[in-house]
mmCIF file of C-alpha atoms and ligand atoms in Angstrom:
data_model
loop_
_atom_site.group_PDB
_atom_site.id
_atom_site.type_symbol
_atom_site.label_atom_id
_atom_site.label_comp_id
_atom_site.label_asym_id
_atom_site.label_seq_id
_atom_site.Cartn_x
_atom_site.Cartn_y
_atom_site.Cartn_z
ATOM 1 C CA UNK A 133 0.000 0.000 0.000
ATOM 2 C CA UNK A 134 1.376 3.374 -1.038
ATOM 3 C CA UNK A 135 -0.094 6.821 -0.558
ATOM 4 C CA UNK A 136 0.650 9.149 -3.433
ATOM 5 C CA UNK A 137 -0.001 12.877 -3.730
ATOM 6 C CA UNK A 138 -0.798 14.149 -7.205
ATOM 7 C CA UNK A 139 -0.840 17.956 -7.303
ATOM 8 C CA UNK A 140 -2.853 19.752 -9.979
ATOM 9 C CA UNK A 141 -5.001 16.642 -10.473
ATOM 10 C CA UNK A 142 -8.077 18.701 -11.382
ATOM 11 C CA UNK A 143 -6.305 20.233 -14.393
ATOM 12 C CA UNK A 144 -5.832 18.906 -17.909
ATOM 13 C CA UNK A 145 -2.841 16.549 -17.644
ATOM 14 C CA UNK A 146 -3.253 15.988 -13.899
ATOM 15 C CA UNK A 147 -6.772 14.585 -14.351
ATOM 16 C CA UNK A 148 -5.470 12.012 -16.848
ATOM 17 C CA UNK A 149 -2.634 11.027 -14.487
ATOM 18 C CA UNK A 150 -5.043 10.698 -11.535
ATOM 19 C CA UNK A 151 -7.430 8.579 -13.610
ATOM 20 C CA UNK A 152 -4.640 6.283 -14.817
ATOM 21 C CA UNK A 153 -3.221 5.752 -11.311
ATOM 22 C CA UNK A 154 -6.603 5.292 -9.565
ATOM 23 C CA UNK A 155 -7.734 2.714 -12.127
ATOM 24 C CA UNK A 156 -4.414 0.921 -12.603
ATOM 25 C CA UNK A 157 -3.266 0.740 -8.979
ATOM 26 C CA UNK A 158 -6.163 -0.212 -6.700
ATOM 27 C CA UNK A 159 -3.742 -0.769 -3.815
ATOM 28 C CA UNK A 160 -2.415 2.811 -3.987
ATOM 29 C CA UNK A 161 -4.250 5.611 -2.294
ATOM 30 C CA UNK A 162 -4.248 8.624 -4.610
ATOM 31 C CA UNK A 163 -4.690 12.043 -3.021
ATOM 32 C CA UNK A 164 -5.365 14.838 -5.495
ATOM 33 C CA UNK A 165 -4.169 18.196 -4.111
ATOM 34 C CA UNK A 166 -5.553 21.104 -6.108
ATOM 35 C CA UNK A 167 -6.513 24.712 -5.343
ATOM 36 C CA UNK A 168 -9.170 24.704 -8.089
ATOM 37 C CA UNK A 169 -7.955 27.846 -9.821
ATOM 38 C CA UNK A 170 -9.663 28.895 -13.070
ATOM 39 C CA UNK A 171 -7.926 25.886 -14.700
ATOM 40 C CA UNK A 172 -8.957 23.290 -12.139
ATOM 41 C CA UNK A 173 -12.268 21.533 -12.629
ATOM 42 C CA UNK A 174 -13.568 18.581 -10.634
ATOM 43 C CA UNK A 175 -15.864 17.754 -13.554
ATOM 44 C CA UNK A 176 -12.678 16.419 -15.208
ATOM 45 C CA UNK A 177 -12.751 13.556 -12.691
ATOM 46 C CA UNK A 178 -16.474 12.908 -12.399
ATOM 47 C CA UNK A 179 -16.001 9.244 -13.282
ATOM 48 C CA UNK A 180 -13.798 8.717 -10.200
ATOM 49 C CA UNK A 181 -16.314 10.017 -7.664
ATOM 50 C CA UNK A 182 -16.750 7.323 -5.033
ATOM 51 C CA UNK A 183 -13.590 5.372 -5.978
ATOM 52 C CA UNK A 184 -12.287 3.724 -2.789
ATOM 53 C CA UNK A 185 -8.630 4.603 -3.428
ATOM 54 C CA UNK A 186 -9.153 8.271 -4.358
ATOM 55 C CA UNK A 187 -9.430 11.419 -2.285
ATOM 56 C CA UNK A 188 -9.554 15.106 -3.211
ATOM 57 C CA UNK A 189 -8.004 17.802 -1.005
ATOM 58 C CA UNK A 190 -8.574 21.454 -1.876
ATOM 59 C CA UNK A 191 -5.352 23.209 -0.903
ATOM 60 C CA UNK A 192 -2.977 25.844 -2.247
ATOM 61 C CA UNK A 193 0.661 24.857 -2.843
ATOM 62 C CA UNK A 194 1.695 28.492 -2.324
ATOM 63 C CA UNK A 195 0.644 28.178 1.330
ATOM 64 C CA UNK A 196 3.635 26.466 3.012
ATOM 65 C CA UNK A 197 1.904 25.770 6.321
ATOM 66 C CA UNK A 198 -1.147 24.270 4.627
ATOM 67 C CA UNK A 199 1.099 22.029 2.505
ATOM 68 C CA UNK A 200 2.973 20.802 5.538
ATOM 69 C CA UNK A 201 -0.300 19.984 7.303
ATOM 70 C CA UNK A 202 -1.572 17.990 4.316
ATOM 71 C CA UNK A 203 1.746 16.098 4.001
ATOM 72 C CA UNK A 204 1.814 15.446 7.735
ATOM 73 C CA UNK A 205 -1.736 14.114 7.712
ATOM 74 C CA UNK A 206 -1.333 11.711 4.785
ATOM 75 C CA UNK A 207 2.353 10.747 5.173
ATOM 76 C CA UNK A 208 2.809 10.391 1.411
ATOM 77 C CA UNK A 209 5.277 7.858 0.012
ATOM 78 C CA UNK A 210 5.435 9.640 -3.329
ATOM 79 C CA UNK A 211 4.560 12.959 -4.915
ATOM 80 C CA UNK A 212 3.752 13.622 -8.568
ATOM 81 C CA UNK A 213 3.766 17.385 -8.952
ATOM 82 C CA UNK A 214 1.754 18.886 -11.791
ATOM 83 C CA UNK A 215 0.086 21.912 -10.165
ATOM 84 C CA UNK A 216 1.155 25.036 -12.018
ATOM 85 C CA UNK A 217 0.121 28.128 -13.840
ATOM 86 C CA UNK A 218 0.480 26.795 -17.362
ATOM 87 C CA UNK A 219 -0.533 29.335 -20.018
ATOM 88 C CA UNK A 220 2.196 31.422 -21.710
ATOM 89 C CA UNK A 221 -0.159 34.298 -22.613
ATOM 90 C CA UNK A 222 -1.303 34.656 -18.994
ATOM 91 C CA UNK A 223 2.349 34.649 -17.879
ATOM 92 C CA UNK A 224 3.004 37.624 -20.149
ATOM 93 C CA UNK A 225 0.166 39.590 -18.479
ATOM 94 C CA UNK A 226 0.867 38.433 -14.918
ATOM 95 C CA UNK A 227 4.380 37.005 -14.371
ATOM 96 C CA UNK A 228 4.317 37.250 -10.564
ATOM 97 C CA UNK A 229 1.490 34.726 -10.298
ATOM 98 C CA UNK A 230 3.763 32.268 -12.136
ATOM 99 C CA UNK A 231 6.669 32.845 -9.745
ATOM 100 C CA UNK A 232 4.387 32.259 -6.764
ATOM 101 C CA UNK A 233 2.745 29.061 -7.987
ATOM 102 C CA UNK A 234 5.489 27.502 -10.070
ATOM 103 C CA UNK A 235 8.589 28.456 -8.077
ATOM 104 C CA UNK A 236 7.463 29.091 -4.481
ATOM 105 C CA UNK A 237 4.764 26.391 -4.718
ATOM 106 C CA UNK A 238 7.323 23.802 -5.850
ATOM 107 C CA UNK A 239 9.779 24.766 -3.100
ATOM 108 C CA UNK A 240 6.965 24.480 -0.527
ATOM 109 C CA UNK A 241 6.250 20.934 -1.724
ATOM 110 C CA UNK A 242 9.946 19.988 -1.659
ATOM 111 C CA UNK A 243 10.191 21.299 1.913
ATOM 112 C CA UNK A 244 7.029 19.495 3.020
ATOM 113 C CA UNK A 245 8.300 16.195 1.551
ATOM 114 C CA UNK A 246 11.756 16.640 3.080
ATOM 115 C CA UNK A 247 10.247 17.412 6.465
ATOM 116 C CA UNK A 248 7.797 14.488 6.702
ATOM 117 C CA UNK A 249 10.400 12.066 5.362
ATOM 118 C CA UNK A 250 12.793 13.388 8.023
ATOM 119 C CA UNK A 251 15.783 12.660 5.810
ATOM 120 C CA UNK A 252 14.876 8.964 5.651
ATOM 121 C CA UNK A 253 14.310 8.738 1.923
ATOM 122 C CA UNK A 254 14.080 4.988 1.393
ATOM 123 C CA UNK A 255 11.262 4.111 -1.016
ATOM 124 C CA UNK A 256 10.252 7.752 -1.280
ATOM 125 C CA UNK A 257 10.011 9.792 -4.467
ATOM 126 C CA UNK A 258 9.342 13.375 -5.539
ATOM 127 C CA UNK A 259 8.486 13.487 -9.255
ATOM 128 C CA UNK A 260 8.308 16.931 -10.857
ATOM 129 C CA UNK A 261 6.437 17.307 -14.156
ATOM 130 C CA UNK A 262 7.920 19.978 -16.398
ATOM 131 C CA UNK A 263 7.920 21.245 -19.954
ATOM 132 C CA UNK A 264 10.198 21.322 -22.987
ATOM 133 C CA UNK A 265 9.775 25.120 -23.013
ATOM 134 C CA UNK A 266 12.611 25.404 -20.451
ATOM 135 C CA UNK A 267 15.038 24.625 -23.295
ATOM 136 C CA UNK A 268 14.035 27.731 -25.238
ATOM 137 C CA UNK A 269 13.533 27.862 -28.971
ATOM 138 C CA UNK A 270 15.039 25.814 -31.822
ATOM 139 C CA UNK A 271 15.926 26.965 -35.320
ATOM 140 C CA UNK A 272 15.080 24.763 -38.286
ATOM 141 C CA UNK A 273 17.457 21.971 -37.233
ATOM 142 C CA UNK A 274 18.018 19.885 -34.103
ATOM 143 C CA UNK A 275 15.994 18.639 -31.155
ATOM 144 C CA UNK A 276 15.969 19.101 -27.387
ATOM 145 C CA UNK A 277 17.824 16.353 -25.519
ATOM 146 C CA UNK A 278 18.197 15.972 -21.751
ATOM 147 C CA UNK A 279 21.587 17.718 -22.106
ATOM 148 C CA UNK A 280 20.292 20.826 -23.903
ATOM 149 C CA UNK A 281 21.127 23.977 -21.947
ATOM 150 C CA UNK A 282 18.181 25.747 -20.337
ATOM 151 C CA UNK A 283 17.264 28.965 -22.166
ATOM 152 C CA UNK A 284 13.700 29.962 -21.232
ATOM 153 C CA UNK A 285 12.134 33.026 -22.852
ATOM 154 C CA UNK A 286 8.641 33.487 -21.434
ATOM 155 C CA UNK A 287 7.792 34.167 -17.791
ATOM 156 C CA UNK A 288 6.042 30.759 -17.844
ATOM 157 C CA UNK A 289 9.093 28.844 -19.059
ATOM 158 C CA UNK A 290 11.414 30.869 -16.799
ATOM 159 C CA UNK A 291 9.306 29.904 -13.777
ATOM 160 C CA UNK A 292 9.259 26.221 -14.814
ATOM 161 C CA UNK A 293 13.038 26.290 -15.410
ATOM 162 C CA UNK A 294 13.524 27.758 -11.953
ATOM 163 C CA UNK A 295 11.368 25.053 -10.368
ATOM 164 C CA UNK A 296 13.381 22.354 -12.203
ATOM 165 C CA UNK A 297 16.600 23.854 -10.795
ATOM 166 C CA UNK A 298 15.193 23.730 -7.268
ATOM 167 C CA UNK A 299 14.219 20.077 -7.673
ATOM 168 C CA UNK A 300 17.772 19.226 -8.828
ATOM 169 C CA UNK A 301 19.233 21.324 -6.012
ATOM 170 C CA UNK A 302 17.259 19.288 -3.440
ATOM 171 C CA UNK A 303 18.612 16.067 -4.966
ATOM 172 C CA UNK A 304 22.207 17.357 -4.962
ATOM 173 C CA UNK A 305 22.087 19.102 -1.591
ATOM 174 C CA UNK A 306 19.838 16.940 0.575
ATOM 175 C CA UNK A 307 19.727 13.678 -1.359
ATOM 176 C CA UNK A 308 15.942 14.032 -1.774
ATOM 177 C CA UNK A 309 14.962 11.300 -4.279
ATOM 178 C CA UNK A 310 13.700 13.237 -7.276
ATOM 179 C CA UNK A 311 12.793 12.779 -10.929
ATOM 180 C CA UNK A 312 11.974 15.333 -13.608
ATOM 181 C CA UNK A 313 10.358 14.944 -16.995
ATOM 182 C CA UNK A 314 10.121 17.611 -19.691
ATOM 183 C CA UNK A 315 7.302 17.059 -22.156
ATOM 184 C CA UNK A 316 6.241 18.684 -25.410
ATOM 185 C CA UNK A 317 2.783 20.208 -26.110
ATOM 186 C CA UNK A 318 -0.074 17.959 -25.064
ATOM 187 C CA UNK A 319 -3.502 17.659 -26.658
ATOM 188 C CA UNK A 320 -6.615 15.655 -25.792
ATOM 189 C CA UNK A 321 -9.778 15.723 -23.686
ATOM 190 C CA UNK A 322 -10.306 18.081 -20.709
ATOM 191 C CA UNK A 323 -7.841 20.758 -21.894
ATOM 192 C CA UNK A 324 -8.827 24.276 -20.864
ATOM 193 C CA UNK A 325 -10.025 26.128 -23.998
ATOM 194 C CA UNK A 326 -7.430 28.895 -23.745
ATOM 195 C CA UNK A 327 -4.866 26.598 -25.414
ATOM 196 C CA UNK A 328 -4.624 26.366 -29.186
ATOM 197 C CA UNK A 329 -6.427 23.103 -29.998
ATOM 198 C CA UNK A 330 -9.561 23.327 -27.786
ATOM 199 C CA UNK A 331 -9.823 27.093 -28.378
ATOM 200 C CA UNK A 332 -9.830 26.629 -32.139
ATOM 201 C CA UNK A 333 -12.260 23.677 -32.056
ATOM 202 C CA UNK A 334 -14.692 25.852 -30.114
ATOM 203 C CA UNK A 335 -14.242 28.872 -32.379
ATOM 204 C CA UNK A 336 -14.648 26.820 -35.550
ATOM 205 C CA UNK A 337 -17.822 25.262 -34.154
ATOM 206 C CA UNK A 338 -19.213 28.707 -33.344
ATOM 207 C CA UNK A 339 -18.034 30.392 -36.543
ATOM 208 C CA UNK A 340 -15.780 32.770 -34.594
ATOM 209 C CA UNK A 341 -12.462 34.170 -35.903
ATOM 210 C CA UNK A 342 -9.404 31.895 -35.485
ATOM 211 C CA UNK A 343 -6.689 34.197 -34.067
ATOM 212 C CA UNK A 344 -3.399 32.929 -35.546
ATOM 213 C CA UNK A 345 -0.408 34.626 -33.918
ATOM 214 C CA UNK A 346 2.075 36.152 -36.385
ATOM 215 C CA UNK A 347 2.294 34.154 -39.602
ATOM 216 C CA UNK A 348 1.372 30.810 -38.045
ATOM 217 C CA UNK A 349 4.850 29.486 -38.826
ATOM 218 C CA UNK A 350 5.790 28.497 -35.265
ATOM 219 C CA UNK A 351 6.283 24.784 -34.788
ATOM 220 C CA UNK A 352 5.108 22.633 -31.880
ATOM 221 C CA UNK A 353 5.641 18.901 -31.233
ATOM 222 C CA UNK A 354 2.255 17.463 -30.214
ATOM 223 C CA UNK A 355 1.723 14.480 -27.920
ATOM 224 C CA UNK A 356 -1.575 12.837 -26.932
ATOM 225 C CA UNK A 357 -2.166 13.525 -23.236
ATOM 226 C CA UNK A 358 -2.847 9.871 -22.382
ATOM 227 C CA UNK A 359 0.579 8.955 -23.792
ATOM 228 C CA UNK A 360 2.099 11.594 -21.498
ATOM 229 C CA UNK A 361 0.263 10.033 -18.532
ATOM 230 C CA UNK A 362 1.606 6.581 -19.538
ATOM 231 C CA UNK A 363 5.131 7.989 -19.697
ATOM 232 C CA UNK A 364 4.726 9.529 -16.221
ATOM 233 C CA UNK A 365 3.627 6.116 -14.910
ATOM 234 C CA UNK A 366 6.725 4.419 -16.413
ATOM 235 C CA UNK A 367 9.117 7.105 -15.158
ATOM 236 C CA UNK A 368 7.550 7.201 -11.674
ATOM 237 C CA UNK A 369 8.013 3.442 -11.279
ATOM 238 C CA UNK A 370 11.250 2.797 -13.163
ATOM 239 C CA UNK A 371 13.116 6.093 -13.659
ATOM 240 C CA UNK A 372 16.701 6.448 -12.398
ATOM 241 C CA UNK A 373 16.680 8.721 -9.325
ATOM 242 C CA UNK A 374 18.019 12.231 -9.821
ATOM 243 C CA UNK A 375 17.596 12.038 -13.576
ATOM 244 C CA UNK A 376 15.575 13.738 -16.273
ATOM 245 C CA UNK A 377 13.530 12.276 -19.134
ATOM 246 C CA UNK A 378 12.315 14.101 -22.209
ATOM 247 C CA UNK A 379 8.858 13.063 -23.449
ATOM 248 C CA UNK A 380 7.611 13.823 -26.959
ATOM 249 C CA UNK A 381 5.797 12.449 -29.943
ATOM 250 C CA UNK A 382 8.142 13.113 -32.919
ATOM 251 C CA UNK A 383 5.203 14.997 -34.277
ATOM 252 C CA UNK A 384 6.046 18.512 -35.423
ATOM 253 C CA UNK A 385 3.466 20.797 -36.987
ATOM 254 C CA UNK A 386 3.504 24.447 -37.978
ATOM 255 C CA UNK A 387 0.515 26.092 -36.325
ATOM 256 C CA UNK A 388 -1.030 27.012 -39.657
ATOM 257 C CA UNK A 389 -0.831 23.481 -41.057
ATOM 258 C CA UNK A 390 -2.337 22.071 -37.895
ATOM 259 C CA UNK A 391 -5.137 24.657 -37.958
ATOM 260 C CA UNK A 392 -5.928 23.833 -41.577
ATOM 261 C CA UNK A 393 -6.204 20.107 -40.749
ATOM 262 C CA UNK A 394 -8.556 20.964 -37.884
ATOM 263 C CA UNK A 395 -10.664 23.119 -40.213
ATOM 264 C CA UNK A 396 -10.879 20.270 -42.726
ATOM 265 C CA UNK A 397 -11.903 17.661 -40.148
ATOM 266 C CA UNK A 398 -14.488 20.014 -38.670
ATOM 267 C CA UNK A 399 -15.916 20.929 -42.102
ATOM 268 C CA UNK A 400 -16.658 17.223 -42.529
ATOM 269 C CA UNK A 401 -18.009 16.664 -39.031
ATOM 270 C CA UNK A 402 -20.195 19.788 -39.091
ATOM 271 C CA UNK A 403 -21.421 19.085 -42.641
ATOM 272 C CA UNK A 404 -19.910 22.283 -44.028
ATOM 273 C CA UNK A 405 -18.658 22.778 -47.555
ATOM 274 C CA UNK A 406 -14.883 22.076 -47.749
ATOM 275 C CA UNK A 407 -12.992 25.328 -47.138
ATOM 276 C CA UNK A 408 -15.728 27.004 -45.066
ATOM 277 C CA UNK A 409 -13.948 26.889 -41.691
ATOM 278 C CA UNK A 410 -10.583 28.007 -43.145
ATOM 279 C CA UNK A 411 -12.217 31.341 -43.968
ATOM 280 C CA UNK A 412 -12.296 32.012 -40.207
ATOM 281 C CA UNK A 413 -8.476 32.173 -40.061
ATOM 282 C CA UNK A 414 -7.456 35.668 -38.914
ATOM 283 C CA UNK A 415 -3.799 36.634 -38.568
ATOM 284 C CA UNK A 416 -3.301 38.707 -35.410
ATOM 285 C CA UNK A 417 -0.405 40.394 -33.614
ATOM 286 C CA UNK A 418 2.285 37.887 -32.665
ATOM 287 C CA UNK A 419 2.842 36.728 -29.080
ATOM 288 C CA UNK A 420 5.722 38.662 -27.464
ATOM 289 C CA UNK A 421 8.895 36.543 -27.342
ATOM 290 C CA UNK A 422 7.140 33.784 -29.315
ATOM 291 C CA UNK A 423 9.385 30.670 -29.432
ATOM 292 C CA UNK A 424 9.802 29.534 -33.038
ATOM 293 C CA UNK A 425 10.144 25.786 -32.700
ATOM 294 C CA UNK A 426 10.020 23.014 -30.101
ATOM 295 C CA UNK A 427 11.028 19.418 -30.865
ATOM 296 C CA UNK A 428 11.794 16.665 -28.379
ATOM 297 C CA UNK A 429 14.281 13.851 -28.709
ATOM 298 C CA UNK A 430 12.728 11.111 -26.537
ATOM 299 C CA UNK A 431 15.363 8.454 -27.330
ATOM 300 C CA UNK A 432 16.422 8.077 -23.684
ATOM 301 C CA UNK A 433 12.866 7.296 -22.566
ATOM 302 C CA UNK A 434 12.428 4.839 -25.413
ATOM 303 C CA UNK A 435 15.770 3.077 -24.789
ATOM 304 C CA UNK A 436 15.663 2.971 -20.985
ATOM 305 C CA UNK A 437 11.972 2.513 -20.286
ATOM 306 C CA UNK A 438 10.631 1.187 -23.576
ATOM 307 C CA UNK A 439 8.050 3.960 -23.928
ATOM 308 C CA UNK A 440 6.731 5.011 -27.335
ATOM 309 C CA UNK A 441 3.608 7.032 -28.186
ATOM 310 C CA UNK A 442 0.601 4.766 -28.776
ATOM 311 C CA UNK A 443 -1.417 6.995 -31.114
ATOM 312 C CA UNK A 444 -0.802 8.452 -34.543
ATOM 313 C CA UNK A 445 -1.548 12.192 -34.550
ATOM 314 C CA UNK A 446 -4.317 12.068 -37.171
ATOM 315 C CA UNK A 447 -6.189 9.485 -35.080
ATOM 316 C CA UNK A 448 -5.564 11.387 -31.839
ATOM 317 C CA UNK A 449 -6.689 14.710 -33.306
ATOM 318 C CA UNK A 450 -9.914 13.226 -34.639
ATOM 319 C CA UNK A 451 -10.623 11.531 -31.306
ATOM 320 C CA UNK A 452 -9.988 14.849 -29.555
ATOM 321 C CA UNK A 453 -12.264 16.814 -31.873
ATOM 322 C CA UNK A 454 -15.010 14.208 -31.370
ATOM 323 C CA UNK A 455 -14.598 14.497 -27.596
ATOM 324 C CA UNK A 456 -15.076 18.294 -27.618
ATOM 325 C CA UNK A 457 -18.076 18.010 -29.931
ATOM 326 C CA UNK A 458 -19.636 15.327 -27.728
ATOM 327 C CA UNK A 459 -18.910 17.107 -24.441
ATOM 328 C CA UNK A 460 -20.617 20.381 -25.150
ATOM 329 C CA UNK A 461 -21.882 20.794 -21.570
ATOM 330 C CA UNK A 462 -18.326 20.512 -20.186
ATOM 331 C CA UNK A 463 -17.096 23.177 -22.625
ATOM 332 C CA UNK A 464 -20.056 25.530 -22.192
ATOM 333 C CA UNK A 465 -19.727 25.381 -18.427
ATOM 334 C CA UNK A 466 -16.153 26.689 -18.692
ATOM 335 C CA UNK A 467 -16.862 29.261 -21.350
ATOM 336 C CA UNK A 468 -19.579 30.918 -19.313
ATOM 337 C CA UNK A 469 -18.272 33.140 -16.497
ATOM 338 C CA UNK A 470 -14.701 34.421 -16.086
ATOM 339 C CA UNK A 471 -13.464 32.853 -19.308
ATOM 340 C CA UNK A 472 -15.376 35.377 -21.405
ATOM 341 C CA UNK A 473 -13.674 38.281 -19.674
ATOM 342 C CA UNK A 474 -10.226 36.704 -20.193
ATOM 343 C CA UNK A 475 -10.979 36.076 -23.854
ATOM 344 C CA UNK A 476 -12.089 39.615 -24.548
ATOM 345 C CA UNK A 477 -9.056 41.131 -22.805
ATOM 346 C CA UNK A 478 -6.598 38.721 -24.420
ATOM 347 C CA UNK A 479 -7.792 39.161 -27.987
ATOM 348 C CA UNK A 480 -9.098 42.740 -28.112
ATOM 349 C CA UNK A 481 -5.522 44.133 -28.093
ATOM 350 C CA UNK A 482 -4.446 42.020 -31.060
HETATM 351 P P1 NAD B 113 -3.604 23.145 -16.230
HETATM 352 O O1 NAD B 113 -3.463 24.634 -16.218
HETATM 353 O O2 NAD B 113 -4.650 22.500 -17.056
HETATM 354 O O3 NAD B 113 -3.835 22.629 -14.719
HETATM 355 C C1 NAD B 113 -3.119 23.110 -13.641
HETATM 356 C C2 NAD B 113 -3.797 22.622 -12.358
HETATM 357 O O4 NAD B 113 -3.026 23.104 -11.239
HETATM 358 C C3 NAD B 113 -5.226 23.127 -12.170
HETATM 359 O O5 NAD B 113 -6.073 22.080 -11.741
HETATM 360 C C4 NAD B 113 -5.100 24.191 -11.090
HETATM 361 O O6 NAD B 113 -6.270 24.332 -10.288
HETATM 362 C C5 NAD B 113 -3.924 23.652 -10.286
HETATM 363 N N1 NAD B 113 -3.218 24.709 -9.552
HETATM 364 C C6 NAD B 113 -2.776 25.902 -10.056
HETATM 365 N N2 NAD B 113 -2.248 26.644 -9.061
HETATM 366 C C7 NAD B 113 -2.334 25.909 -7.933
HETATM 367 C C8 NAD B 113 -1.963 26.135 -6.580
HETATM 368 N N3 NAD B 113 -1.396 27.283 -6.198
HETATM 369 N N4 NAD B 113 -2.173 25.156 -5.669
HETATM 370 C C9 NAD B 113 -2.758 23.989 -6.047
HETATM 371 N N5 NAD B 113 -3.171 23.730 -7.296
HETATM 372 C C10 NAD B 113 -2.959 24.677 -8.224
HETATM 373 O O7 NAD B 113 -2.158 22.604 -16.591
HETATM 374 P P2 NAD B 113 -1.717 21.334 -17.473
HETATM 375 O O8 NAD B 113 -1.693 21.742 -18.885
HETATM 376 O O9 NAD B 113 -2.498 20.156 -17.057
HETATM 377 O O10 NAD B 113 -0.202 21.171 -17.002
HETATM 378 C C11 NAD B 113 0.123 20.369 -15.861
HETATM 379 C C12 NAD B 113 1.620 20.382 -15.663
HETATM 380 O O11 NAD B 113 2.260 19.853 -16.811
HETATM 381 C C13 NAD B 113 2.214 21.785 -15.464
HETATM 382 O O12 NAD B 113 3.220 21.701 -14.489
HETATM 383 C C14 NAD B 113 2.781 22.153 -16.820
HETATM 384 O O13 NAD B 113 3.875 23.028 -16.689
HETATM 385 C C15 NAD B 113 3.219 20.782 -17.321
HETATM 386 N N6 NAD B 113 3.225 20.621 -18.798
HETATM 387 C C16 NAD B 113 2.126 20.962 -19.541
HETATM 388 C C17 NAD B 113 2.145 20.751 -20.940
HETATM 389 C C18 NAD B 113 0.942 21.063 -21.792
HETATM 390 O O14 NAD B 113 1.025 20.945 -23.014
HETATM 391 N N7 NAD B 113 -0.200 21.438 -21.230
HETATM 392 C C19 NAD B 113 3.281 20.208 -21.553
HETATM 393 C C20 NAD B 113 4.382 19.874 -20.746
HETATM 394 C C21 NAD B 113 4.331 20.070 -19.370
HETATM 395 P P1 TYD B 114 -0.451 27.170 -26.729
HETATM 396 O O1 TYD B 114 -1.551 26.164 -26.848
HETATM 397 O O2 TYD B 114 -0.708 28.418 -25.934
HETATM 398 O O3 TYD B 114 0.837 26.385 -26.181
HETATM 399 P P2 TYD B 114 2.383 26.880 -26.020
HETATM 400 O O4 TYD B 114 2.434 28.347 -26.149
HETATM 401 O O5 TYD B 114 2.702 26.433 -24.616
HETATM 402 O O6 TYD B 114 3.154 26.151 -27.059
HETATM 403 O O7 TYD B 114 -0.029 27.631 -28.196
HETATM 404 C C1 TYD B 114 0.425 26.733 -29.171
HETATM 405 C C2 TYD B 114 0.870 27.532 -30.378
HETATM 406 O O8 TYD B 114 -0.272 28.182 -30.954
HETATM 407 C C3 TYD B 114 1.849 28.644 -30.026
HETATM 408 O O9 TYD B 114 2.825 28.752 -31.068
HETATM 409 C C4 TYD B 114 1.006 29.896 -29.985
HETATM 410 C C5 TYD B 114 -0.100 29.608 -31.003
HETATM 411 N N1 TYD B 114 -1.421 30.230 -30.708
HETATM 412 C C6 TYD B 114 -2.059 31.011 -31.681
HETATM 413 O O10 TYD B 114 -1.547 31.185 -32.809
HETATM 414 N N2 TYD B 114 -3.268 31.568 -31.379
HETATM 415 C C7 TYD B 114 -3.866 31.409 -30.169
HETATM 416 O O11 TYD B 114 -4.974 31.968 -29.935
HETATM 417 C C8 TYD B 114 -3.214 30.593 -29.186
HETATM 418 C C9 TYD B 114 -3.819 30.379 -27.831
HETATM 419 C C10 TYD B 114 -1.991 30.023 -29.509
#
């Protein structure tokens, strides 16, 4: 029997990790620690309500005392840390929030783990989930490996880079058993519709403009969220302590090509004449400091832990589009309320 804390479990990736662990490991107790910010939504985990090995705790990782109390109460054996402020555009408008949650919040969790484990680290593990954005931006050639030098450009990636450094510092200084993974862009069900793919599905459906930043030439490497959750499971159970694993799908797309594929799929699904949705494409002012290209080399993960993505992108994208079309109530519930205000502010200046 193990008790595992998963932070940020009510968010996009966190909810998939919680679901995987609760269903796959009935003899683990999974405690989801989440503050339920705008991005956290318990509806993402509706199917787990009543599961015997699952518990939700509403708590804020920025509050050190509260974190210590939660850790003291549950005496966790392991931590999988996903709670974060995660949207680059929001980090440009409000960088301090990102320092508080992503840097201070992570340090609070490291301290709480170190304290309850009282320097007896046998069979304990602190796993920090991070992003490929810490490596900065690539030109046309090359890929990020685990050895690539950190070079973050946005307040979001700078705060994630800082949190990664703290996790490594706790391994080097105190011997805290840690692991880090850096993953590329995720897509799939339950993603908050401020991110490219769910935002554009919703706008296409509603015949709203599709705000493409700059010329749409930026490149992202897309991975299906359930494959990320599978990788986290492998790394949590078999990763070499103190090390880092890159996770990615070898699946690079320019934004504009990806958007055109989405338009085509949605034309078919919504019974529109081919080319109708593409007319919604609107080029808007570029994101400040917009990274040109991300691409992950996941060879280490494949060689050491035998992980490869399970889904081809075309299949994953279609599945994802179907999910958003079928889960209209989930989407509408988010889009009502504060989201509208964010959307208007974010896009009126462009
Ligand atoms: P998300 O924004 O969907 O969810 C974040 C969750 O953290 C929410 O449930 C929110 O309520 C919670 N949270 C935020 N602040 C908190 C606080 N102070 N205390 C407790 N809970 C808090 O994010 P996501 O896209 O699921 O990303 C999860 C993690 O994975 C992040 O650490 C992110 O940096 C990393 N990551 C994301 C991607 C991606 O493509 N989305 C790719 C690589 C890595
Ligand atoms: P996003 O989903 O915000 O992820 P990230 O910035 O972490 O990669 O954006 C993905 C890409 O899509 C990125 O290059 C910015 C671009 N983008 C737009 O062109 N328009 C939009 O409205 C959004 C949200 C993103």
